[in-house]
């Protein structure tokens, strides 16, 4: 399976957006449900030992499904919308790497530094990516083409 789409097989923007929204709703619902189930099973000591590890991976699979849909959606956009999303992605990656590097170093060297779980990297990234997408859409003089 490939993430590239030829022009002959490219869906209309409306079809691509509809497919993206469906996969996003499904994957984020699966993510939320799996997080609550996994936390409940582990904290309730219903699952212990080595079974915790594969169980803890389940929310990540839902996140992976979301990322697949997001990358496919970017590939199905027109050139300007794709350029905006790619630039927003680059900005978000730069912000995420800078923040995690800086904060991680402070955690290593400052004993009473607040520890931030890695869980927050994903929403941090997409928060920055969304803001950057809106800013870049305005900069290029187009409506936000994320949806």
Short mmCIF file of N, CA and C in Angstrom, two decimals:
data_model
loop_
_atom_site.label_atom_id
_atom_site.label_comp_id
_atom_site.label_asym_id
_atom_site.label_seq_id
_atom_site.Cartn_x
_atom_site.Cartn_y
_atom_site.Cartn_z
N UNK A 1 0.84 -1.16 0.00
CA UNK A 1 0.00 0.00 0.00
C UNK A 1 0.90 1.24 0.00
N UNK A 2 0.54 2.21 -0.80
CA UNK A 2 1.36 3.40 -0.93
C UNK A 2 0.57 4.64 -0.54
N UNK A 3 1.27 5.66 -0.12
CA UNK A 3 0.62 6.92 0.23
C UNK A 3 0.54 7.87 -0.95
N UNK A 4 1.13 7.50 -2.08
CA UNK A 4 1.08 8.38 -3.24
C UNK A 4 -0.18 8.13 -4.04
N UNK A 5 -0.69 9.17 -4.67
CA UNK A 5 -1.90 9.09 -5.46
C UNK A 5 -1.62 9.72 -6.81
N UNK A 6 -1.89 8.98 -7.88
CA UNK A 6 -1.72 9.54 -9.21
C UNK A 6 -2.92 10.42 -9.52
N UNK A 7 -2.76 11.34 -10.49
CA UNK A 7 -3.86 12.24 -10.85
C UNK A 7 -5.09 11.48 -11.32
N UNK A 8 -4.87 10.34 -12.01
CA UNK A 8 -6.00 9.55 -12.50
C UNK A 8 -6.82 8.96 -11.35
N UNK A 9 -6.19 8.73 -10.23
CA UNK A 9 -6.87 8.12 -9.09
C UNK A 9 -7.12 9.11 -7.95
N UNK A 10 -6.86 10.38 -8.19
CA UNK A 10 -7.00 11.39 -7.13
C UNK A 10 -8.48 11.69 -6.90
N UNK A 11 -8.93 11.58 -5.65
CA UNK A 11 -10.33 11.91 -5.36
C UNK A 11 -10.54 13.42 -5.40
N UNK A 12 -11.79 13.82 -5.47
CA UNK A 12 -12.09 15.25 -5.41
C UNK A 12 -11.74 15.74 -4.01
N UNK A 13 -11.53 17.06 -3.86
CA UNK A 13 -11.23 17.58 -2.52
C UNK A 13 -12.32 17.23 -1.50
N UNK A 14 -13.57 17.25 -1.93
CA UNK A 14 -14.67 16.91 -1.03
C UNK A 14 -14.61 15.44 -0.62
N UNK A 15 -14.32 14.54 -1.57
CA UNK A 15 -14.20 13.12 -1.25
C UNK A 15 -13.02 12.88 -0.30
N UNK A 16 -11.90 13.54 -0.58
CA UNK A 16 -10.71 13.37 0.26
C UNK A 16 -10.99 13.85 1.68
N UNK A 17 -11.65 15.00 1.81
CA UNK A 17 -11.97 15.54 3.13
C UNK A 17 -12.93 14.62 3.87
N UNK A 18 -13.93 14.11 3.16
CA UNK A 18 -14.91 13.20 3.79
C UNK A 18 -14.21 11.94 4.30
N UNK A 19 -13.32 11.38 3.47
CA UNK A 19 -12.59 10.17 3.88
C UNK A 19 -11.68 10.47 5.07
N UNK A 20 -11.02 11.62 5.05
CA UNK A 20 -10.15 12.02 6.15
C UNK A 20 -10.94 12.17 7.45
N UNK A 21 -12.08 12.82 7.39
CA UNK A 21 -12.89 13.02 8.58
C UNK A 21 -13.38 11.69 9.13
N UNK A 22 -13.82 10.78 8.25
CA UNK A 22 -14.28 9.47 8.71
C UNK A 22 -13.17 8.71 9.42
N UNK A 23 -11.98 8.69 8.82
CA UNK A 23 -10.87 7.98 9.44
C UNK A 23 -10.42 8.65 10.73
N UNK A 24 -10.47 9.98 10.76
CA UNK A 24 -10.09 10.70 11.98
C UNK A 24 -11.06 10.40 13.11
N UNK A 25 -12.35 10.44 12.82
CA UNK A 25 -13.35 10.14 13.85
C UNK A 25 -13.17 8.71 14.35
N UNK A 26 -12.99 7.76 13.42
CA UNK A 26 -12.80 6.37 13.81
C UNK A 26 -11.54 6.19 14.64
N UNK A 27 -10.41 6.71 14.14
CA UNK A 27 -9.13 6.48 14.83
C UNK A 27 -9.07 7.20 16.17
N UNK A 28 -9.59 8.41 16.26
CA UNK A 28 -9.56 9.12 17.53
C UNK A 28 -10.54 8.50 18.53
N UNK A 29 -11.68 7.98 18.06
CA UNK A 29 -12.59 7.26 18.95
C UNK A 29 -11.91 6.00 19.48
N UNK A 30 -11.25 5.27 18.58
CA UNK A 30 -10.53 4.07 19.00
C UNK A 30 -9.42 4.43 19.98
N UNK A 31 -8.76 5.56 19.75
CA UNK A 31 -7.70 6.01 20.64
C UNK A 31 -8.25 6.30 22.03
N UNK A 32 -9.30 7.09 22.10
CA UNK A 32 -9.87 7.47 23.40
C UNK A 32 -10.37 6.23 24.15
N UNK A 33 -11.09 5.37 23.46
CA UNK A 33 -11.61 4.15 24.09
C UNK A 33 -10.46 3.27 24.58
N UNK A 34 -9.44 3.11 23.72
CA UNK A 34 -8.32 2.24 24.12
C UNK A 34 -7.54 2.82 25.29
N UNK A 35 -7.37 4.13 25.33
CA UNK A 35 -6.67 4.75 26.46
C UNK A 35 -7.43 4.48 27.76
N UNK A 36 -8.73 4.72 27.75
CA UNK A 36 -9.51 4.49 28.97
C UNK A 36 -9.49 3.02 29.37
N UNK A 37 -9.62 2.12 28.40
CA UNK A 37 -9.61 0.69 28.72
C UNK A 37 -8.25 0.25 29.26
N UNK A 38 -7.19 0.67 28.59
CA UNK A 38 -5.85 0.28 29.02
C UNK A 38 -5.55 0.82 30.41
N UNK A 39 -5.84 2.08 30.63
CA UNK A 39 -5.60 2.68 31.96
C UNK A 39 -6.41 1.94 33.02
N UNK A 40 -7.68 1.67 32.72
CA UNK A 40 -8.52 0.96 33.69
C UNK A 40 -8.01 -0.43 34.00
N UNK A 41 -7.59 -1.15 32.95
CA UNK A 41 -7.09 -2.52 33.16
C UNK A 41 -5.78 -2.54 33.94
N UNK A 42 -4.89 -1.63 33.62
CA UNK A 42 -3.58 -1.62 34.27
C UNK A 42 -3.68 -1.07 35.70
N UNK A 43 -4.35 0.06 35.85
CA UNK A 43 -4.46 0.65 37.20
C UNK A 43 -5.34 -0.19 38.12
N UNK A 44 -6.28 -0.92 37.55
CA UNK A 44 -7.14 -1.79 38.35
C UNK A 44 -6.50 -3.14 38.63
N UNK A 45 -5.24 -3.30 38.20
CA UNK A 45 -4.49 -4.54 38.38
C UNK A 45 -5.20 -5.75 37.77
N UNK A 46 -6.00 -5.52 36.73
CA UNK A 46 -6.65 -6.61 36.03
C UNK A 46 -5.70 -7.27 35.03
N UNK A 47 -4.70 -6.51 34.61
CA UNK A 47 -3.64 -7.02 33.74
C UNK A 47 -2.32 -6.67 34.41
N UNK A 48 -1.46 -7.65 34.57
CA UNK A 48 -0.16 -7.42 35.19
C UNK A 48 0.90 -8.17 34.40
N UNK A 49 2.14 -7.92 34.76
CA UNK A 49 3.26 -8.64 34.15
C UNK A 49 3.51 -8.22 32.71
N UNK A 50 4.03 -9.14 31.93
CA UNK A 50 4.44 -8.81 30.57
C UNK A 50 3.28 -8.44 29.64
N UNK A 51 2.05 -8.79 29.98
CA UNK A 51 0.90 -8.44 29.15
C UNK A 51 0.64 -6.94 29.10
N UNK A 52 1.21 -6.22 30.07
CA UNK A 52 1.02 -4.77 30.10
C UNK A 52 1.62 -4.13 28.84
N UNK A 53 2.75 -4.64 28.37
CA UNK A 53 3.44 -4.00 27.25
C UNK A 53 2.64 -4.02 25.95
N UNK A 54 2.17 -5.17 25.48
CA UNK A 54 1.37 -5.12 24.25
C UNK A 54 0.06 -4.37 24.44
N UNK A 55 -0.51 -4.45 25.62
CA UNK A 55 -1.75 -3.72 25.90
C UNK A 55 -1.52 -2.21 25.81
N UNK A 56 -0.40 -1.76 26.34
CA UNK A 56 -0.09 -0.33 26.32
C UNK A 56 0.18 0.18 24.90
N UNK A 57 0.45 -0.71 23.96
CA UNK A 57 0.68 -0.31 22.57
C UNK A 57 -0.61 -0.03 21.80
N UNK A 58 -1.74 -0.51 22.29
CA UNK A 58 -3.00 -0.36 21.56
C UNK A 58 -3.36 1.08 21.20
N UNK A 59 -3.26 2.04 22.13
CA UNK A 59 -3.57 3.42 21.73
C UNK A 59 -2.64 3.93 20.62
N UNK A 60 -1.41 3.46 20.61
CA UNK A 60 -0.48 3.85 19.56
C UNK A 60 -0.92 3.37 18.19
N UNK A 61 -1.55 2.22 18.12
CA UNK A 61 -2.05 1.72 16.83
C UNK A 61 -3.16 2.63 16.29
N UNK A 62 -4.02 3.11 17.19
CA UNK A 62 -5.06 4.04 16.77
C UNK A 62 -4.43 5.36 16.30
N UNK A 63 -3.39 5.80 16.99
CA UNK A 63 -2.66 7.00 16.56
C UNK A 63 -2.02 6.81 15.20
N UNK A 64 -1.51 5.62 14.96
CA UNK A 64 -0.91 5.31 13.66
C UNK A 64 -1.95 5.34 12.56
N UNK A 65 -3.15 4.86 12.83
CA UNK A 65 -4.24 4.92 11.85
C UNK A 65 -4.58 6.38 11.53
N UNK A 66 -4.60 7.23 12.57
CA UNK A 66 -4.85 8.65 12.34
C UNK A 66 -3.77 9.26 11.45
N UNK A 67 -2.51 8.96 11.76
CA UNK A 67 -1.41 9.51 10.97
C UNK A 67 -1.46 9.05 9.52
N UNK A 68 -1.82 7.78 9.30
CA UNK A 68 -1.97 7.28 7.93
C UNK A 68 -3.02 8.11 7.18
N UNK A 69 -4.17 8.34 7.80
CA UNK A 69 -5.22 9.13 7.17
C UNK A 69 -4.79 10.56 6.91
N UNK A 70 -4.06 11.13 7.85
CA UNK A 70 -3.59 12.51 7.71
C UNK A 70 -2.60 12.64 6.56
N UNK A 71 -1.64 11.71 6.50
CA UNK A 71 -0.65 11.77 5.41
C UNK A 71 -1.30 11.50 4.06
N UNK A 72 -2.26 10.60 4.02
CA UNK A 72 -2.98 10.33 2.77
C UNK A 72 -3.75 11.57 2.34
N UNK A 73 -4.38 12.25 3.31
CA UNK A 73 -5.12 13.47 3.01
C UNK A 73 -4.20 14.56 2.45
N UNK A 74 -3.04 14.73 3.06
CA UNK A 74 -2.08 15.71 2.55
C UNK A 74 -1.70 15.39 1.11
N UNK A 75 -1.49 14.13 0.81
CA UNK A 75 -1.11 13.72 -0.53
C UNK A 75 -2.22 13.98 -1.55
N UNK A 76 -3.46 13.99 -1.10
CA UNK A 76 -4.58 14.18 -2.01
C UNK A 76 -4.97 15.64 -2.20
N UNK A 77 -4.29 16.54 -1.50
CA UNK A 77 -4.58 17.97 -1.63
C UNK A 77 -3.98 18.53 -2.92
N UNK A 78 -4.43 19.74 -3.28
CA UNK A 78 -3.79 20.41 -4.41
C UNK A 78 -2.41 20.91 -3.97
N UNK A 79 -1.65 21.41 -4.92
CA UNK A 79 -0.24 21.73 -4.65
C UNK A 79 -0.07 22.81 -3.58
N UNK A 80 -0.88 23.86 -3.61
CA UNK A 80 -0.73 24.93 -2.62
C UNK A 80 -1.11 24.45 -1.23
N UNK A 81 -2.22 23.73 -1.14
CA UNK A 81 -2.64 23.21 0.17
C UNK A 81 -1.60 22.25 0.71
N UNK A 82 -1.03 21.41 -0.16
CA UNK A 82 0.01 20.47 0.27
C UNK A 82 1.24 21.24 0.74
N UNK A 83 1.62 22.29 0.02
CA UNK A 83 2.77 23.11 0.41
C UNK A 83 2.54 23.72 1.80
N UNK A 84 1.33 24.21 2.05
CA UNK A 84 1.01 24.80 3.34
C UNK A 84 1.14 23.75 4.45
N UNK A 85 0.59 22.57 4.22
CA UNK A 85 0.64 21.52 5.23
C UNK A 85 2.07 21.04 5.47
N UNK A 86 2.85 20.94 4.42
CA UNK A 86 4.24 20.50 4.58
C UNK A 86 5.04 21.54 5.35
N UNK A 87 4.85 22.81 5.03
CA UNK A 87 5.55 23.87 5.77
C UNK A 87 5.10 23.89 7.23
N UNK A 88 3.81 23.71 7.47
CA UNK A 88 3.31 23.67 8.84
C UNK A 88 3.90 22.48 9.59
N UNK A 89 4.03 21.37 8.90
CA UNK A 89 4.64 20.18 9.50
C UNK A 89 6.09 20.46 9.87
N UNK A 90 6.82 21.12 8.98
CA UNK A 90 8.22 21.45 9.26
C UNK A 90 8.33 22.37 10.48
N UNK A 91 7.44 23.35 10.57
CA UNK A 91 7.45 24.26 11.71
C UNK A 91 7.15 23.49 13.00
N UNK A 92 6.15 22.59 12.94
CA UNK A 92 5.78 21.81 14.13
C UNK A 92 6.90 20.87 14.56
N UNK A 93 7.56 20.25 13.60
CA UNK A 93 8.69 19.36 13.94
C UNK A 93 9.81 20.17 14.58
N UNK A 94 10.12 21.34 14.01
CA UNK A 94 11.17 22.18 14.58
C UNK A 94 10.81 22.60 16.01
N UNK A 95 9.56 23.01 16.22
CA UNK A 95 9.14 23.42 17.56
C UNK A 95 9.19 22.25 18.54
N UNK A 96 8.71 21.09 18.09
CA UNK A 96 8.70 19.91 18.95
C UNK A 96 10.12 19.49 19.32
N UNK A 97 11.00 19.43 18.34
CA UNK A 97 12.38 19.02 18.62
C UNK A 97 13.08 20.01 19.53
N UNK A 98 12.88 21.30 19.29
CA UNK A 98 13.50 22.32 20.12
C UNK A 98 12.99 22.23 21.55
N UNK A 99 11.67 22.12 21.69
CA UNK A 99 11.09 22.04 23.03
C UNK A 99 11.54 20.79 23.77
N UNK A 100 11.45 19.63 23.11
CA UNK A 100 11.81 18.39 23.82
C UNK A 100 13.29 18.34 24.15
N UNK A 101 14.13 18.86 23.27
CA UNK A 101 15.56 18.89 23.55
C UNK A 101 15.84 19.79 24.75
N UNK A 102 15.29 20.99 24.73
CA UNK A 102 15.53 21.95 25.81
C UNK A 102 14.96 21.45 27.13
N UNK A 103 13.69 21.02 27.10
CA UNK A 103 13.06 20.57 28.34
C UNK A 103 13.75 19.31 28.88
N UNK A 104 14.10 18.40 27.98
CA UNK A 104 14.78 17.17 28.40
C UNK A 104 16.10 17.45 29.07
N UNK A 105 16.85 18.40 28.55
CA UNK A 105 18.12 18.77 29.18
C UNK A 105 17.89 19.39 30.56
N UNK A 106 16.86 20.23 30.65
CA UNK A 106 16.56 20.83 31.96
C UNK A 106 16.14 19.75 32.96
N UNK A 107 15.36 18.75 32.50
CA UNK A 107 14.98 17.65 33.39
C UNK A 107 16.21 16.89 33.88
N UNK A 108 17.21 16.75 33.02
CA UNK A 108 18.41 16.01 33.40
C UNK A 108 19.23 16.76 34.45
N UNK A 109 19.27 18.08 34.35
CA UNK A 109 20.20 18.84 35.18
C UNK A 109 19.55 19.59 36.35
N UNK A 110 18.24 19.73 36.35
CA UNK A 110 17.56 20.46 37.43
C UNK A 110 16.69 19.45 38.18
N UNK A 111 17.07 19.16 39.40
CA UNK A 111 16.41 18.10 40.17
C UNK A 111 14.91 18.33 40.38
N UNK A 112 14.50 19.57 40.64
CA UNK A 112 13.09 19.81 40.92
C UNK A 112 12.32 20.29 39.69
N UNK A 113 12.86 20.04 38.51
CA UNK A 113 12.19 20.41 37.27
C UNK A 113 10.95 19.54 37.07
N UNK A 114 9.87 20.16 36.63
CA UNK A 114 8.63 19.42 36.37
C UNK A 114 8.89 18.43 35.23
N UNK A 115 8.49 17.19 35.43
CA UNK A 115 8.65 16.15 34.41
C UNK A 115 7.39 16.14 33.54
N UNK A 116 7.58 16.19 32.22
CA UNK A 116 6.46 16.14 31.29
C UNK A 116 6.47 14.77 30.62
N UNK A 117 5.38 14.01 30.75
CA UNK A 117 5.34 12.70 30.10
C UNK A 117 5.42 12.83 28.57
N UNK A 118 6.05 11.86 27.94
CA UNK A 118 6.19 11.88 26.48
C UNK A 118 4.84 11.88 25.77
N UNK A 119 3.82 11.43 26.45
CA UNK A 119 2.46 11.42 25.91
C UNK A 119 2.09 12.77 25.31
N UNK A 120 2.57 13.86 25.88
CA UNK A 120 2.18 15.21 25.47
C UNK A 120 2.87 15.68 24.19
N UNK A 121 3.85 14.95 23.69
CA UNK A 121 4.53 15.35 22.46
C UNK A 121 3.56 15.34 21.27
N UNK A 122 2.72 14.32 21.18
CA UNK A 122 1.76 14.19 20.07
C UNK A 122 0.79 15.38 20.01
N UNK A 123 0.07 15.69 21.10
CA UNK A 123 -0.83 16.85 21.03
C UNK A 123 -0.08 18.17 20.87
N UNK A 124 1.11 18.28 21.46
CA UNK A 124 1.91 19.49 21.27
C UNK A 124 2.22 19.70 19.80
N UNK A 125 2.68 18.63 19.15
CA UNK A 125 3.02 18.70 17.73
C UNK A 125 1.81 19.14 16.91
N UNK A 126 0.67 18.49 17.09
CA UNK A 126 -0.49 18.82 16.27
C UNK A 126 -1.09 20.17 16.62
N UNK A 127 -0.93 20.62 17.86
CA UNK A 127 -1.35 21.97 18.20
C UNK A 127 -0.53 23.01 17.45
N UNK A 128 0.78 22.84 17.47
CA UNK A 128 1.66 23.77 16.73
C UNK A 128 1.40 23.67 15.24
N UNK A 129 1.21 22.46 14.74
CA UNK A 129 0.96 22.25 13.31
C UNK A 129 -0.34 22.95 12.89
N UNK A 130 -1.37 22.87 13.70
CA UNK A 130 -2.64 23.52 13.38
C UNK A 130 -2.51 25.04 13.35
N UNK A 131 -1.83 25.59 14.35
CA UNK A 131 -1.63 27.05 14.39
C UNK A 131 -0.79 27.49 13.20
N UNK A 132 0.27 26.75 12.90
CA UNK A 132 1.13 27.09 11.76
C UNK A 132 0.36 26.99 10.45
N UNK A 133 -0.50 25.99 10.32
CA UNK A 133 -1.31 25.83 9.12
C UNK A 133 -2.22 27.03 8.90
N UNK A 134 -2.86 27.48 9.97
CA UNK A 134 -3.72 28.66 9.88
C UNK A 134 -2.93 29.91 9.52
N UNK A 135 -1.77 30.08 10.17
CA UNK A 135 -0.92 31.24 9.88
C UNK A 135 -0.45 31.23 8.43
N UNK A 136 0.01 30.07 7.95
CA UNK A 136 0.51 29.97 6.58
C UNK A 136 -0.60 30.14 5.55
N UNK A 137 -1.79 29.64 5.85
CA UNK A 137 -2.93 29.83 4.94
C UNK A 137 -3.23 31.31 4.79
N UNK A 138 -3.20 32.02 5.89
CA UNK A 138 -3.43 33.47 5.84
C UNK A 138 -2.29 34.15 5.08
N UNK A 139 -1.06 33.72 5.34
CA UNK A 139 0.10 34.32 4.67
C UNK A 139 0.03 34.14 3.16
N UNK A 140 -0.43 32.95 2.71
CA UNK A 140 -0.54 32.70 1.27
C UNK A 140 -1.88 33.20 0.69
N UNK A 141 -2.72 33.75 1.53
CA UNK A 141 -3.96 34.37 1.06
C UNK A 141 -5.02 33.36 0.63
N UNK A 142 -5.07 32.22 1.29
CA UNK A 142 -6.08 31.22 0.98
C UNK A 142 -6.81 30.82 2.25
N UNK A 143 -8.00 30.30 2.08
CA UNK A 143 -8.73 29.77 3.23
C UNK A 143 -7.95 28.56 3.73
N UNK A 144 -8.02 28.30 5.02
CA UNK A 144 -7.35 27.13 5.58
C UNK A 144 -7.85 25.88 4.88
N UNK A 145 -6.95 25.16 4.23
CA UNK A 145 -7.35 24.02 3.42
C UNK A 145 -7.16 22.70 4.14
N UNK A 146 -7.04 22.75 5.45
CA UNK A 146 -6.89 21.49 6.18
C UNK A 146 -8.17 20.67 6.03
N UNK A 147 -9.32 21.30 6.11
CA UNK A 147 -10.59 20.62 5.90
C UNK A 147 -11.33 21.40 4.89
#
